[in-house]
CSV table of C-alpha atoms in Angstrom, one decimal:
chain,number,residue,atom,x,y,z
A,1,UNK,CA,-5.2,-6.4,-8.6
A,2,UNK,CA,-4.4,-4.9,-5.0
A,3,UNK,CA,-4.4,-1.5,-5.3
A,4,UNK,CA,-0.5,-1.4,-4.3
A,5,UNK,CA,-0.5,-3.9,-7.4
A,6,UNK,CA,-2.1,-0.8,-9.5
A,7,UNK,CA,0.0,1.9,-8.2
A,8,UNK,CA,3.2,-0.6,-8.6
A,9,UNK,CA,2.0,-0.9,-12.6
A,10,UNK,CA,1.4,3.2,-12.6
A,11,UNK,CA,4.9,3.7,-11.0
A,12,UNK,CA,6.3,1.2,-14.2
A,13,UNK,CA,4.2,3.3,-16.4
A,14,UNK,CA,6.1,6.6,-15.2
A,15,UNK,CA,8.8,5.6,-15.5
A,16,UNK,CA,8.9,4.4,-19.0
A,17,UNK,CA,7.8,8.0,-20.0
A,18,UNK,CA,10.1,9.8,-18.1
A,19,UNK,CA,13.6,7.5,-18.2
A,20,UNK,CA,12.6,5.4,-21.3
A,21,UNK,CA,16.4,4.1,-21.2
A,22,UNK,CA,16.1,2.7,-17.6
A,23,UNK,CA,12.7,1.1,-18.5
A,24,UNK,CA,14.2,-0.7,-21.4
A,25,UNK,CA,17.0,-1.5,-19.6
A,26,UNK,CA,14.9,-3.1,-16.7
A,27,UNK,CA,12.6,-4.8,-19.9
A,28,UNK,CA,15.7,-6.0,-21.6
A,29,UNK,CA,16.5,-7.9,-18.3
A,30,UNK,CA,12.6,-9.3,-17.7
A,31,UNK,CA,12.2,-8.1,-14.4
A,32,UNK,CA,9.1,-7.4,-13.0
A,33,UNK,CA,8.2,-4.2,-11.5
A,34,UNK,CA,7.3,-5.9,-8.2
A,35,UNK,CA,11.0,-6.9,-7.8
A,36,UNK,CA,12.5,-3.3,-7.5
A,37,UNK,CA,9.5,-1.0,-7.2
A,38,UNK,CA,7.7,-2.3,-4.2
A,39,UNK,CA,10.8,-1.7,-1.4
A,40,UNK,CA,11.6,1.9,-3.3
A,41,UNK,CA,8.2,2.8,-2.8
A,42,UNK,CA,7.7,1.5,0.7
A,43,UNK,CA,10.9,2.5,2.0
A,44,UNK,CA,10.8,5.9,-0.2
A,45,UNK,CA,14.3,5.4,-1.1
A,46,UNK,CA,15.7,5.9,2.4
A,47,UNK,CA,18.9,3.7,1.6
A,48,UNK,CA,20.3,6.5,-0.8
A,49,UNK,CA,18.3,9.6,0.0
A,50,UNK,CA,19.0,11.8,3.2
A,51,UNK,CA,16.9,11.1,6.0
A,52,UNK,CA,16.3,15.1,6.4
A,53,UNK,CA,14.8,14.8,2.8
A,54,UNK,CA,13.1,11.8,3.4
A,55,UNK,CA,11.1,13.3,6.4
A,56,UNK,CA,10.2,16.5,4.3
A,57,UNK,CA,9.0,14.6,1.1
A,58,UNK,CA,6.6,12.4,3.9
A,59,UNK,CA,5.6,15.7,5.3
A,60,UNK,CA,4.6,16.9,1.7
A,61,UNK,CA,2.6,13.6,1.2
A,62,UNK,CA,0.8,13.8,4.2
A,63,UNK,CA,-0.2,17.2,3.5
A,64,UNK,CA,-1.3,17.3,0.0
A,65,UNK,CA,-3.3,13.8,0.6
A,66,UNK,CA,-2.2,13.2,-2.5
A,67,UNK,CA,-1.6,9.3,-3.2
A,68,UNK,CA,-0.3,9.5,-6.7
A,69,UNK,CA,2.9,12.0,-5.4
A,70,UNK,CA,4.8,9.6,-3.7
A,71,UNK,CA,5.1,7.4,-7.5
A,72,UNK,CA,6.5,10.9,-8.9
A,73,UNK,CA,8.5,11.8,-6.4
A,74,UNK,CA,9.9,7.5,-6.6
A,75,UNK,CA,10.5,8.5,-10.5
A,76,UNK,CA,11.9,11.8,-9.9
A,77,UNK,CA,14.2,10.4,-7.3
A,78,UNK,CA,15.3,7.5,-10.0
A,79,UNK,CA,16.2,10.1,-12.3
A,80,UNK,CA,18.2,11.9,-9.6
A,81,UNK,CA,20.3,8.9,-8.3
């Protein structure tokens, strides 16, 4: 596996312990994580977040250094919207 393939599986993982219902929902359905997971993450939901939140959450990556933050924030952001 890539490591974007790991963090894509990781990002699956959160998700089913912190909205269970949307993971069985997307289970139920059989779609793979790469499907929906891989242009949230890259795009760090700029379709539906504000672009003045957007640029503060890339700020707060960039300074922790922190490459696990941006699959809670994705999560957090699902759980938002």
């Amino acid at each position: 596996l890539t490591s974007f393939e790991m963090l894509i599986k990781l990002f699956y993982l959160l998700l089913k312990y912190h909205d269970i219902e949307l993971h069985n929902l997307i289970t139920k359905f059989e779609i793979e994580p790469e499907a929906f997971a891989t242009g949230w993450i890259l795009t760090n939901f700029s379709r539906i977040v504000n672009f003045a939140l957007i640029y503060e959450l890339i700020d707060i990556i960039i300074h922790e250094r922190d490459h696990m933050l941006i699959l809670f924030m994705s999560v957090a952001i699902l759980r938002i919207y």
